[in-house]
mmCIF file of N, CA, C and O in Angstrom:
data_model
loop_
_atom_site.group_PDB
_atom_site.id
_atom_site.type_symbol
_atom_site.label_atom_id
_atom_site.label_comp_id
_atom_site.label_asym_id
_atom_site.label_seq_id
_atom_site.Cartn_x
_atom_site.Cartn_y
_atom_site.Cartn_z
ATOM 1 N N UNK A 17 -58.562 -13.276 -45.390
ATOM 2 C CA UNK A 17 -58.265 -13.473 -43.978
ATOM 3 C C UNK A 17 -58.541 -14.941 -43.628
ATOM 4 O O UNK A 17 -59.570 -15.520 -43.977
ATOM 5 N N UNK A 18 -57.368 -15.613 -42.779
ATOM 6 C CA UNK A 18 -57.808 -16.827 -42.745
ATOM 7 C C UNK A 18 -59.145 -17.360 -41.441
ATOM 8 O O UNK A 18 -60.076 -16.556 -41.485
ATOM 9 N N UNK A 19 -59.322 -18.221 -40.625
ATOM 10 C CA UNK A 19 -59.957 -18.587 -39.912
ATOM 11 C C UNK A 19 -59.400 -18.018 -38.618
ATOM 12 O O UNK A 19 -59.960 -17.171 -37.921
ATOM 13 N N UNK A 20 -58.071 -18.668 -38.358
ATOM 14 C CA UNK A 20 -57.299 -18.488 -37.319
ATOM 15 C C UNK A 20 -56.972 -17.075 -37.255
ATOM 16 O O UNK A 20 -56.449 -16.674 -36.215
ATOM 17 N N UNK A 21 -57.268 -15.991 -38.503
ATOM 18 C CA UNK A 21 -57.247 -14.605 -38.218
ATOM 19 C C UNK A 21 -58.294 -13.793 -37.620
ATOM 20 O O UNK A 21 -58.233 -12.749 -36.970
ATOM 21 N N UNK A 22 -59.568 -14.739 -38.107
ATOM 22 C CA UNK A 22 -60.603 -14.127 -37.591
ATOM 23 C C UNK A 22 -60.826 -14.509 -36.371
ATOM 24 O O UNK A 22 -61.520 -13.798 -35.644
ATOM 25 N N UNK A 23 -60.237 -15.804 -35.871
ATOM 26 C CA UNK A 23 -60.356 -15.901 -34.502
ATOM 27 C C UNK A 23 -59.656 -15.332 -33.445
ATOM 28 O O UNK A 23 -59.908 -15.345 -32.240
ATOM 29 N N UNK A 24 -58.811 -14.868 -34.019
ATOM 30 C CA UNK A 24 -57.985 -13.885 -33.367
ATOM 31 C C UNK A 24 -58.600 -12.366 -32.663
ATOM 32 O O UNK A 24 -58.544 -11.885 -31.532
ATOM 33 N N UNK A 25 -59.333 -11.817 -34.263
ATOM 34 C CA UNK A 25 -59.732 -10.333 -34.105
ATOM 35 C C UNK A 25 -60.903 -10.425 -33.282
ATOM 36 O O UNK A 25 -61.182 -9.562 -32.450
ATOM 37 N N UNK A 26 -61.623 -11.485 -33.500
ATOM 38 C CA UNK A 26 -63.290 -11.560 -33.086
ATOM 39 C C UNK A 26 -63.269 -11.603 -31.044
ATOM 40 O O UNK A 26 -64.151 -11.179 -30.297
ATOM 41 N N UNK A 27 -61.541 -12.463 -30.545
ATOM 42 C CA UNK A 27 -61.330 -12.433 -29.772
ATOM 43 C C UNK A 27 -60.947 -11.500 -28.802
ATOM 44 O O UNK A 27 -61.080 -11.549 -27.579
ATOM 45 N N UNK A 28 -60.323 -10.419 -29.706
ATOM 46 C CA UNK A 28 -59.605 -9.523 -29.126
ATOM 47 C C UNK A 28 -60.334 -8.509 -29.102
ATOM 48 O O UNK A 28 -59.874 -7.718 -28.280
ATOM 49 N N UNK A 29 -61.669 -7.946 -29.815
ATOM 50 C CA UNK A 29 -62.768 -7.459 -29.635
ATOM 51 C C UNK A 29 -63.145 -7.942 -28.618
ATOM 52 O O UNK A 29 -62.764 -7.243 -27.680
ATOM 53 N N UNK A 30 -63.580 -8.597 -28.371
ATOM 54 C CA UNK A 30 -64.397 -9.002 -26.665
ATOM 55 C C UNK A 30 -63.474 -8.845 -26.080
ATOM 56 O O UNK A 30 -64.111 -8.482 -25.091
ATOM 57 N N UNK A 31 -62.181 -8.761 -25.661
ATOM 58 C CA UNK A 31 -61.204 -8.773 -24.812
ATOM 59 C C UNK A 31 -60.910 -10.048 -23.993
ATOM 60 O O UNK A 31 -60.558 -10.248 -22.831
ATOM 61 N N UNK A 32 -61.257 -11.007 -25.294
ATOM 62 C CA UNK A 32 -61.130 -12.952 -23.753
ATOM 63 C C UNK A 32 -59.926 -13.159 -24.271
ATOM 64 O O UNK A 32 -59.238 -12.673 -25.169
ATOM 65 N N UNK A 33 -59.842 -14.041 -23.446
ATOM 66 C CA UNK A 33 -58.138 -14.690 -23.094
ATOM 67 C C UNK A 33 -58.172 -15.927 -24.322
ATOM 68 O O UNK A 33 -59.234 -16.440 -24.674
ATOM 69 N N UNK A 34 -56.780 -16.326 -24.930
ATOM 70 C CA UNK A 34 -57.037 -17.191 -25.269
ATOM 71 C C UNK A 34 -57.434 -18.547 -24.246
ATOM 72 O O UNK A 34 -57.911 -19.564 -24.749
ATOM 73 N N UNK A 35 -57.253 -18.468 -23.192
ATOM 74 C CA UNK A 35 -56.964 -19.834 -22.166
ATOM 75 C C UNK A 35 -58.903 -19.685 -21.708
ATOM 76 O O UNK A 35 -59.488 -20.762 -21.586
ATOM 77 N N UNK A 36 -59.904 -18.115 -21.451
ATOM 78 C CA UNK A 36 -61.063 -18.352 -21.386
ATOM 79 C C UNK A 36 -61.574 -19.539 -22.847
ATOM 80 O O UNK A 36 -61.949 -20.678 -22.568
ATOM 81 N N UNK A 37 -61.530 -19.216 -23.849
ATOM 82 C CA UNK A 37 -62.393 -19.074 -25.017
ATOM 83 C C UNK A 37 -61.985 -21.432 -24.974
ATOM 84 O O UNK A 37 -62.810 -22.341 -25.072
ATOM 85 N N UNK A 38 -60.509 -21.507 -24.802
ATOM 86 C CA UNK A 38 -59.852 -22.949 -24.496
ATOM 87 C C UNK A 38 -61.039 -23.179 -23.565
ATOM 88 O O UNK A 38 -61.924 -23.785 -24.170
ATOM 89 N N UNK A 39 -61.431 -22.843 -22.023
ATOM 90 C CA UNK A 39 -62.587 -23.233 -21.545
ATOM 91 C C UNK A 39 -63.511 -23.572 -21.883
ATOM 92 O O UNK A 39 -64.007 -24.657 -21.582
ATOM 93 N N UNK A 40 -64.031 -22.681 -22.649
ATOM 94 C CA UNK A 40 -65.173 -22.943 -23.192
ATOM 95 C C UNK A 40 -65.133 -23.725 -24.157
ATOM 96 O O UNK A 40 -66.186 -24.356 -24.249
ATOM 97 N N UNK A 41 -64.275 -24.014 -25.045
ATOM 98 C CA UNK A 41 -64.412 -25.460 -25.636
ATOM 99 C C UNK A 41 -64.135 -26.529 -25.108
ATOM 100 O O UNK A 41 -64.656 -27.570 -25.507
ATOM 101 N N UNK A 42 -63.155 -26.501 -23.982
ATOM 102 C CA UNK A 42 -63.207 -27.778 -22.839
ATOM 103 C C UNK A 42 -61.898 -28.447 -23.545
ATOM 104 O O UNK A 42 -61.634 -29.640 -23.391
ATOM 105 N N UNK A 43 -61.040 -27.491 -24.400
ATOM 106 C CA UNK A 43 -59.458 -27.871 -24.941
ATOM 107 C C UNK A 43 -58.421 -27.133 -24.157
ATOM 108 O O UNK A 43 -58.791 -26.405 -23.236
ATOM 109 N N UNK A 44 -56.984 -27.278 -24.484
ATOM 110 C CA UNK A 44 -56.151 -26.727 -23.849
ATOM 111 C C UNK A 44 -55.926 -25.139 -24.274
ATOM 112 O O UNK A 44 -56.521 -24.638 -25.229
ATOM 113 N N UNK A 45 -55.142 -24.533 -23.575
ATOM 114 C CA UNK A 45 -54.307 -23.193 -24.373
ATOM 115 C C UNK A 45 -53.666 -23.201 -25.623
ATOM 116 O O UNK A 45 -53.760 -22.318 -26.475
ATOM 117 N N UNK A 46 -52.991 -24.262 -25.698
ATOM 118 C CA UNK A 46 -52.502 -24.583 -27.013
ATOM 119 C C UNK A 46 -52.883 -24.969 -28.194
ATOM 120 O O UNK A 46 -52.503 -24.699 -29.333
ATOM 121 N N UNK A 47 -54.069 -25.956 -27.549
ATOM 122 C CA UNK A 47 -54.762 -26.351 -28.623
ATOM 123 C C UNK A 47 -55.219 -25.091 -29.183
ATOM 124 O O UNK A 47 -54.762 -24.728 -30.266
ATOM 125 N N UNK A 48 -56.157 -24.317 -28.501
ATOM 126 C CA UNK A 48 -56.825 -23.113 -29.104
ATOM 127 C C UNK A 48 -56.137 -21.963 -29.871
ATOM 128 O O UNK A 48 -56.706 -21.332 -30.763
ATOM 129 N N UNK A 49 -54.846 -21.732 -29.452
ATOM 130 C CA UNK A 49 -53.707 -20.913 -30.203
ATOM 131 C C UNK A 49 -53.157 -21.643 -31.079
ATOM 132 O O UNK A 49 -52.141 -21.091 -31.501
ATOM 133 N N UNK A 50 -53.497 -23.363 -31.904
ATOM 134 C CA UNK A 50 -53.495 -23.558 -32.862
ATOM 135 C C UNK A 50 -54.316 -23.149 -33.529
ATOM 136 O O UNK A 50 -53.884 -22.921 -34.659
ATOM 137 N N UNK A 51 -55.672 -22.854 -33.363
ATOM 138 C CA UNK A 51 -56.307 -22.540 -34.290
ATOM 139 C C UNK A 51 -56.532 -21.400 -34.819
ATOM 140 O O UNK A 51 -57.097 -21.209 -35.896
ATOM 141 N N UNK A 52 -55.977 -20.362 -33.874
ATOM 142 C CA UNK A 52 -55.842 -19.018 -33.950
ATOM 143 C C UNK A 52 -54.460 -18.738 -35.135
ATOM 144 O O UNK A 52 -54.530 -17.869 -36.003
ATOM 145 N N UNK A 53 -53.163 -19.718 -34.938
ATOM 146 C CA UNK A 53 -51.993 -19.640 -35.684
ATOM 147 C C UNK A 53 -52.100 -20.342 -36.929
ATOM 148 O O UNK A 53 -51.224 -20.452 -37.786
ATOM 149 N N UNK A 54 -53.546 -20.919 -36.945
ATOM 150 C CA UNK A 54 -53.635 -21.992 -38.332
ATOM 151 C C UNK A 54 -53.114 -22.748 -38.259
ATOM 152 O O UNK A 54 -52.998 -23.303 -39.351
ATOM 153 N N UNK A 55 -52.359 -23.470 -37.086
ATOM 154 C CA UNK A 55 -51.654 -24.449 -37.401
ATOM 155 C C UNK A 55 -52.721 -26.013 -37.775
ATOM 156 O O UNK A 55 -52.556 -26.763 -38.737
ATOM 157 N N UNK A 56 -53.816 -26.146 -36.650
ATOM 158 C CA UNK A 56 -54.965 -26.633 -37.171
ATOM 159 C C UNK A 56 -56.293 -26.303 -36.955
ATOM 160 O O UNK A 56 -56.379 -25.149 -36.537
ATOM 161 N N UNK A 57 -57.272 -26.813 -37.063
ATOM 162 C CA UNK A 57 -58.613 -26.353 -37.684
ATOM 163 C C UNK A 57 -59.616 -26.710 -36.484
ATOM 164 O O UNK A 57 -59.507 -27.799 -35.919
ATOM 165 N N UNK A 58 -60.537 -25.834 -36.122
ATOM 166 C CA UNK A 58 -61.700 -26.490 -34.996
ATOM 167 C C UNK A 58 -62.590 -27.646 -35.739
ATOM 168 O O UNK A 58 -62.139 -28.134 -36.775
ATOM 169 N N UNK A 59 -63.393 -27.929 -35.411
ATOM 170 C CA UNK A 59 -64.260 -28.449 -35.767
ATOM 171 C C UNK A 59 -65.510 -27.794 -36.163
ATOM 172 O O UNK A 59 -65.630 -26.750 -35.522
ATOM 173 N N UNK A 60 -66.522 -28.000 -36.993
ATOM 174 C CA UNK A 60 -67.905 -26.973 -37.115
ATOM 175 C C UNK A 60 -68.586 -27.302 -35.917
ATOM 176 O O UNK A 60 -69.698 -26.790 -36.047
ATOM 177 N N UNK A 61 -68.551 -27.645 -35.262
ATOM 178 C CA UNK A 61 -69.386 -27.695 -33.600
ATOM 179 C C UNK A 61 -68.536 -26.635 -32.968
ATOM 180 O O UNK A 61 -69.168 -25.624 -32.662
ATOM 181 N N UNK A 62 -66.764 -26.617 -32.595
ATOM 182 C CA UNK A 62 -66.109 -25.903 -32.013
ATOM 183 C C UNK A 62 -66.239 -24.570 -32.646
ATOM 184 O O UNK A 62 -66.418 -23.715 -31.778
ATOM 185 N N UNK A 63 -66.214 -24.064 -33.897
ATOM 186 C CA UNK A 63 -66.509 -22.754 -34.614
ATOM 187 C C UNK A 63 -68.155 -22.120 -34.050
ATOM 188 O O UNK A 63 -68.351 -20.967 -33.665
ATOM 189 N N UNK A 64 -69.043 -23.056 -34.122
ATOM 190 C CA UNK A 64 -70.148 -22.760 -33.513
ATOM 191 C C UNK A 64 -70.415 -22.471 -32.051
ATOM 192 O O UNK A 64 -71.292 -21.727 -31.611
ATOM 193 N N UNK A 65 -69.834 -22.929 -31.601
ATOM 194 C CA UNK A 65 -69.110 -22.533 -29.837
ATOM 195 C C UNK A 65 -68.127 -21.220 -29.905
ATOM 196 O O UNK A 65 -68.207 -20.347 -29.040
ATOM 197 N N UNK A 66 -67.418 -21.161 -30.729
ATOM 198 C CA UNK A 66 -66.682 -20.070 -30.793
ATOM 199 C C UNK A 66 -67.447 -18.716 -31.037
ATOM 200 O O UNK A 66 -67.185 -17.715 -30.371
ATOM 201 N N UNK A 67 -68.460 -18.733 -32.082
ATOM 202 C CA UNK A 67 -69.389 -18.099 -32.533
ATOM 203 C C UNK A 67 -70.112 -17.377 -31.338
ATOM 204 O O UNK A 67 -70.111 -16.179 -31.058
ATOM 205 N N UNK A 68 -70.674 -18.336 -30.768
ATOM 206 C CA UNK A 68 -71.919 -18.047 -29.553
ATOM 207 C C UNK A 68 -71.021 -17.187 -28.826
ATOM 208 O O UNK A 68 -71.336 -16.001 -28.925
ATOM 209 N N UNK A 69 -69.773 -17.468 -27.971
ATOM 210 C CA UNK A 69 -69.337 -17.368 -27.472
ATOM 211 C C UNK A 69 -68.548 -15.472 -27.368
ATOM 212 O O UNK A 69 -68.416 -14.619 -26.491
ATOM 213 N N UNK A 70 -68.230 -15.605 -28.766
ATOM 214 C CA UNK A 70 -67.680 -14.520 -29.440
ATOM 215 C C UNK A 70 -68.545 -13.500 -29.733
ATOM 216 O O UNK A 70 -68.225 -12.444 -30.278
ATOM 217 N N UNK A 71 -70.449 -14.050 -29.104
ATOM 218 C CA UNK A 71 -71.257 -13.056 -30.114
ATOM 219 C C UNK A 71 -71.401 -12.629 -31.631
ATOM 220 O O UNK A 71 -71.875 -11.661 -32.227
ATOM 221 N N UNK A 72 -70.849 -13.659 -31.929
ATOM 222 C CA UNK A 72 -70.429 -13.395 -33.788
ATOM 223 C C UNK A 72 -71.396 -14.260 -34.376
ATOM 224 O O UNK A 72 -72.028 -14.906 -33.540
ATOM 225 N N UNK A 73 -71.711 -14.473 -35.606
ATOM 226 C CA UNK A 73 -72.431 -15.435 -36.485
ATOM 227 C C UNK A 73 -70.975 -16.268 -36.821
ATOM 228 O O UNK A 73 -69.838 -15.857 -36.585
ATOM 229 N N UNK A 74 -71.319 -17.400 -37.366
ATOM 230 C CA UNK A 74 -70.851 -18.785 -37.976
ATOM 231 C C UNK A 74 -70.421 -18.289 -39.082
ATOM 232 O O UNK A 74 -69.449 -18.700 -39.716
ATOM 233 N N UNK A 75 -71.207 -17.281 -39.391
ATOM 234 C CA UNK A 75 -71.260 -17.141 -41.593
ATOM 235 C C UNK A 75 -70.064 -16.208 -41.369
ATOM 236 O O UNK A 75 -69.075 -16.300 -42.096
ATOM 237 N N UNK A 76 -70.143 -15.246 -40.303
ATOM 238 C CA UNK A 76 -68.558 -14.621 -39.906
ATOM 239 C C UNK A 76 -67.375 -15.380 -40.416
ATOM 240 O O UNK A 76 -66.743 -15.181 -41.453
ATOM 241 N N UNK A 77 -67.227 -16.127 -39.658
ATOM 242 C CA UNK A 77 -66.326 -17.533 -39.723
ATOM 243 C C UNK A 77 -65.852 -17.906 -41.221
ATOM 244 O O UNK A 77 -64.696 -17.962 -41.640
ATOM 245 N N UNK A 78 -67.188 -18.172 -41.987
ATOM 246 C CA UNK A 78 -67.090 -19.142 -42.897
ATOM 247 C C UNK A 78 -67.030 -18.470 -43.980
ATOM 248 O O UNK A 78 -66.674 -18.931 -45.064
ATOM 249 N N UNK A 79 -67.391 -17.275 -43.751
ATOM 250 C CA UNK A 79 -67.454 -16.428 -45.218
ATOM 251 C C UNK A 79 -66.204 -16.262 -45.726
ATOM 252 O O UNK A 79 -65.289 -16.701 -45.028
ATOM 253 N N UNK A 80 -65.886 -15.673 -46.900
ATOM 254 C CA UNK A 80 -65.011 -15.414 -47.765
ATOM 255 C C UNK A 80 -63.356 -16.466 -47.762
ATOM 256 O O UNK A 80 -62.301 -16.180 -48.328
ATOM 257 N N UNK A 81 -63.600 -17.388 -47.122
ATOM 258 C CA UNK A 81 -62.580 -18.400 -47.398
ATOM 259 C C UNK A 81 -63.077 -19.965 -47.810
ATOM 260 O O UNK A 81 -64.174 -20.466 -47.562
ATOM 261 N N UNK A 82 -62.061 -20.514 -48.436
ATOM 262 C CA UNK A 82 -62.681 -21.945 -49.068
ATOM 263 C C UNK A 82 -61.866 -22.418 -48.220
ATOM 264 O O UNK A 82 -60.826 -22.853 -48.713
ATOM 265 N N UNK A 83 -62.027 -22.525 -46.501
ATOM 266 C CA UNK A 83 -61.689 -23.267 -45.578
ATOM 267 C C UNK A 83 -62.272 -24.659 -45.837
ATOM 268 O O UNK A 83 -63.208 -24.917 -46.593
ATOM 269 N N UNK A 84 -61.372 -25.750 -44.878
ATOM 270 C CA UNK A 84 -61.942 -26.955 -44.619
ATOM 271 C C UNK A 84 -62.081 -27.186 -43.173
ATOM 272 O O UNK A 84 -61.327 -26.933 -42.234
ATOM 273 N N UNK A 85 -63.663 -27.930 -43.262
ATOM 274 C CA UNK A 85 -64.108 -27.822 -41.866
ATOM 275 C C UNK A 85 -64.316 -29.364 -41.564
ATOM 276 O O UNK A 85 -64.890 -29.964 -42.474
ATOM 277 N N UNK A 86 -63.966 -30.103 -40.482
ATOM 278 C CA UNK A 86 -64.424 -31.426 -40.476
ATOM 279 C C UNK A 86 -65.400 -31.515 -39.186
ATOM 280 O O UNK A 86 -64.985 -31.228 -38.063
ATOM 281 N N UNK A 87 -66.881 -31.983 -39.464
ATOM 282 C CA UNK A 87 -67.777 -32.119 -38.448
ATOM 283 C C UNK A 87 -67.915 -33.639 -38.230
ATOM 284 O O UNK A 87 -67.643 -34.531 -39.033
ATOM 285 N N UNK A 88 -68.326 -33.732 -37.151
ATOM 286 C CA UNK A 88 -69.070 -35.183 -36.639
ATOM 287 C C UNK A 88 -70.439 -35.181 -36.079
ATOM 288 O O UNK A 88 -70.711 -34.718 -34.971
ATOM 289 N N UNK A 89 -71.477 -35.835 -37.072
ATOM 290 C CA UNK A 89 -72.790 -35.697 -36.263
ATOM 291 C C UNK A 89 -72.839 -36.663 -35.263
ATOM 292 O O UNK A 89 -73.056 -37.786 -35.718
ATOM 293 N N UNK A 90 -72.687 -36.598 -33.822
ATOM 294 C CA UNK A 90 -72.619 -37.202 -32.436
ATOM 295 C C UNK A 90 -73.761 -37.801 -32.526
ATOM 296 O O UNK A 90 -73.450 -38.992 -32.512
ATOM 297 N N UNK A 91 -74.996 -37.724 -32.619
ATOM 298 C CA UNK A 91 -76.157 -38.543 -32.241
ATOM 299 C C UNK A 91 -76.679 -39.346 -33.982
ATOM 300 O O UNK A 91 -77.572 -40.172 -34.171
ATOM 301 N N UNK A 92 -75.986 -38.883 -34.731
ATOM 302 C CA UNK A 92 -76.109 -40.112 -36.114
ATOM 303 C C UNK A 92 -75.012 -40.834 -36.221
ATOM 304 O O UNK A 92 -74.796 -41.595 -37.164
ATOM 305 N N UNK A 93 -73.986 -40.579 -34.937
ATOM 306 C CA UNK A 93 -72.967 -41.255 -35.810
ATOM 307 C C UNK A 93 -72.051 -40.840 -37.313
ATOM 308 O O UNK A 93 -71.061 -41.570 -37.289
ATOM 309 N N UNK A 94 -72.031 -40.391 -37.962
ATOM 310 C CA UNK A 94 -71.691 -40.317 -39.309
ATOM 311 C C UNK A 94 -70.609 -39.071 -39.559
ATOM 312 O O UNK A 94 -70.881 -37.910 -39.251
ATOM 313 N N UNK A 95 -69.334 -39.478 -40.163
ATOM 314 C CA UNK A 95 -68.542 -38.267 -40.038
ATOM 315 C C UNK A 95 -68.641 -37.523 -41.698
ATOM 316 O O UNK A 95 -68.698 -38.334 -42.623
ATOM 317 N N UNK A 96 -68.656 -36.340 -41.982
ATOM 318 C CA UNK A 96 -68.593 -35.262 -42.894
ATOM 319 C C UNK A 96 -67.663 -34.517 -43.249
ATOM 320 O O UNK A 96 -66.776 -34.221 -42.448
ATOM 321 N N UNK A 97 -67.668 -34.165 -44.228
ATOM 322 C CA UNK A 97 -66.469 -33.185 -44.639
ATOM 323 C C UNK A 97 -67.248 -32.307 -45.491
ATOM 324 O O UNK A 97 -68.287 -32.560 -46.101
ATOM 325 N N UNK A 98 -66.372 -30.909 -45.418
ATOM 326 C CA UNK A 98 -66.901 -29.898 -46.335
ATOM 327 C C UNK A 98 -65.345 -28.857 -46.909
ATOM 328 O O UNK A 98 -64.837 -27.833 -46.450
ATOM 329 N N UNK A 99 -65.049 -29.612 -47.918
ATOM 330 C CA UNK A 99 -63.526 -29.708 -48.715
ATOM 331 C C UNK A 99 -63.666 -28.196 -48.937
ATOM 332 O O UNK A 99 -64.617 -27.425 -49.068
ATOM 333 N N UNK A 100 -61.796 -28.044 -48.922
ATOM 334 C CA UNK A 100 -61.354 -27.062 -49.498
ATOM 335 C C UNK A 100 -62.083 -26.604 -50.856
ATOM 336 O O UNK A 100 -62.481 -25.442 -50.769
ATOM 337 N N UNK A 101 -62.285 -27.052 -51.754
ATOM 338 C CA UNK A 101 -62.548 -26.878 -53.245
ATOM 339 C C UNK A 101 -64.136 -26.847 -53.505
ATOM 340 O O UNK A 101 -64.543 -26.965 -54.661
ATOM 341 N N UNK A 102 -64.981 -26.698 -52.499
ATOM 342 C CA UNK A 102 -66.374 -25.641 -52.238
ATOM 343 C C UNK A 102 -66.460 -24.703 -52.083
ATOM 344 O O UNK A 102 -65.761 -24.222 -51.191
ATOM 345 N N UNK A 103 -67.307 -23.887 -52.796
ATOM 346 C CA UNK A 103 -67.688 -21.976 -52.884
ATOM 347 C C UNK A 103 -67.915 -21.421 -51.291
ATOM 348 O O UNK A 103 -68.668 -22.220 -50.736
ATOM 349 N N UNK A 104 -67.697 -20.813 -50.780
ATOM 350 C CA UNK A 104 -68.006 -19.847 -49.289
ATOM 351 C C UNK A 104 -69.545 -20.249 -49.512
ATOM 352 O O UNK A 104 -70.057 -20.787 -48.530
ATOM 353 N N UNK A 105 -70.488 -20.054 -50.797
ATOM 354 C CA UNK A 105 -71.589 -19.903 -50.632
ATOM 355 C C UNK A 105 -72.358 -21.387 -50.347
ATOM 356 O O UNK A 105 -73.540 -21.485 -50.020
ATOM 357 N N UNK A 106 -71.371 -22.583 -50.554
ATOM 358 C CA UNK A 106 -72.259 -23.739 -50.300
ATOM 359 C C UNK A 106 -71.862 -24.018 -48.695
ATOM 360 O O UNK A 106 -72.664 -24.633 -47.992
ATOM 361 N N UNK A 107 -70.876 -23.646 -48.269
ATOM 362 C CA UNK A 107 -70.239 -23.457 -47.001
ATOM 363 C C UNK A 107 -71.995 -23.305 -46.065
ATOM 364 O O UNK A 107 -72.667 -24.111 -45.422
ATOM 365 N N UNK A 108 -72.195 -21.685 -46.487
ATOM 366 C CA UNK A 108 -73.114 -21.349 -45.714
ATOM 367 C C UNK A 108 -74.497 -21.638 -46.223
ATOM 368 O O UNK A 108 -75.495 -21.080 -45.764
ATOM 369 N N UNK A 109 -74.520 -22.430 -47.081
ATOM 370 C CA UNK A 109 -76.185 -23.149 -47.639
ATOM 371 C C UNK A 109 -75.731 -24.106 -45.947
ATOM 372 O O UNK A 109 -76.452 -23.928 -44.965
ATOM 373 N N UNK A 110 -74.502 -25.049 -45.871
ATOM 374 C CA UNK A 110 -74.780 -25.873 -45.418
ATOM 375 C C UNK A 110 -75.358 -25.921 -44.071
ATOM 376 O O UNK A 110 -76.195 -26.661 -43.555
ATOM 377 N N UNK A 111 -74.372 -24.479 -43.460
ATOM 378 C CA UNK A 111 -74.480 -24.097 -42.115
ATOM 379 C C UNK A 111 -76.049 -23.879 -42.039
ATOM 380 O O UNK A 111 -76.789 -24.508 -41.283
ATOM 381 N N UNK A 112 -76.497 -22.772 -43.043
ATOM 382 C CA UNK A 112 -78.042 -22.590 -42.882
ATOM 383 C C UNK A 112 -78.794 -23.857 -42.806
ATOM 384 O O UNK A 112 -79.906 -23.770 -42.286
ATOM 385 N N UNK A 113 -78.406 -25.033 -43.225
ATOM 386 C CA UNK A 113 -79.500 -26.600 -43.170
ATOM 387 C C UNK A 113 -79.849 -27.188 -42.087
ATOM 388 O O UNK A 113 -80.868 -27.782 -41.735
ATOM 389 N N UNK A 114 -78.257 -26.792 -41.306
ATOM 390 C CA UNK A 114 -78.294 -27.549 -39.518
ATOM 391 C C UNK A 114 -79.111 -26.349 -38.746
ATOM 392 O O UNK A 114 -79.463 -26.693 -37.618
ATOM 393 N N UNK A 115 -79.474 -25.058 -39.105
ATOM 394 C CA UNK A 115 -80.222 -24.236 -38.130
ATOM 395 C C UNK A 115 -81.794 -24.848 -38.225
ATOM 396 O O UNK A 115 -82.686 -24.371 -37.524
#
């Protein structure tokens, strides 16, 4: 299942709109039904907002796909990547480091 699938189901369980969940990340309708259609990717801050939001865990998210996630740490400055061609399981070592 991809990302944009699970953001779909996790959504439609709570019953929010795509245009609420766009609020709450402070993006458009469209933008957010890209990420739902895969066309492109949130960010690991926006997945983590999605998360809270959704009542879901992150590891939800991140598990069982070798998604690519691109973060920006805002108060170091410094941009990251966590590539396609990493295990689900270093995925969520990583997520577990920032808790």
């Amino acid at each position: 299942m991809t990302l944009g699938e699970k953001l779909k189901k996790a959504r439609i369980n709570k019953n929010f709109t795509q245009e609420y969940l766009a609020e709450v990340l402070n993006v458009s309708q469209k933008t957010y039904s890209n990420f739902e259609n895969d066309k492109s990717k949130p960010d690991f801050f926006q997945v983590e907002h999605i998360a809270k939001a959704l009542e879901v865990s992150v590891l939800d998210f991140l598990s069982n796909d070798g998604l690519s996630f691109h973060y920006d740490n805002i108060h170091g400055g410094n941009n990251g990547f966590i590539y396609q061609t990493q295990l689900p399981e270093k995925l969520i070592e990583q997520y577990e480091k920032r808790l």
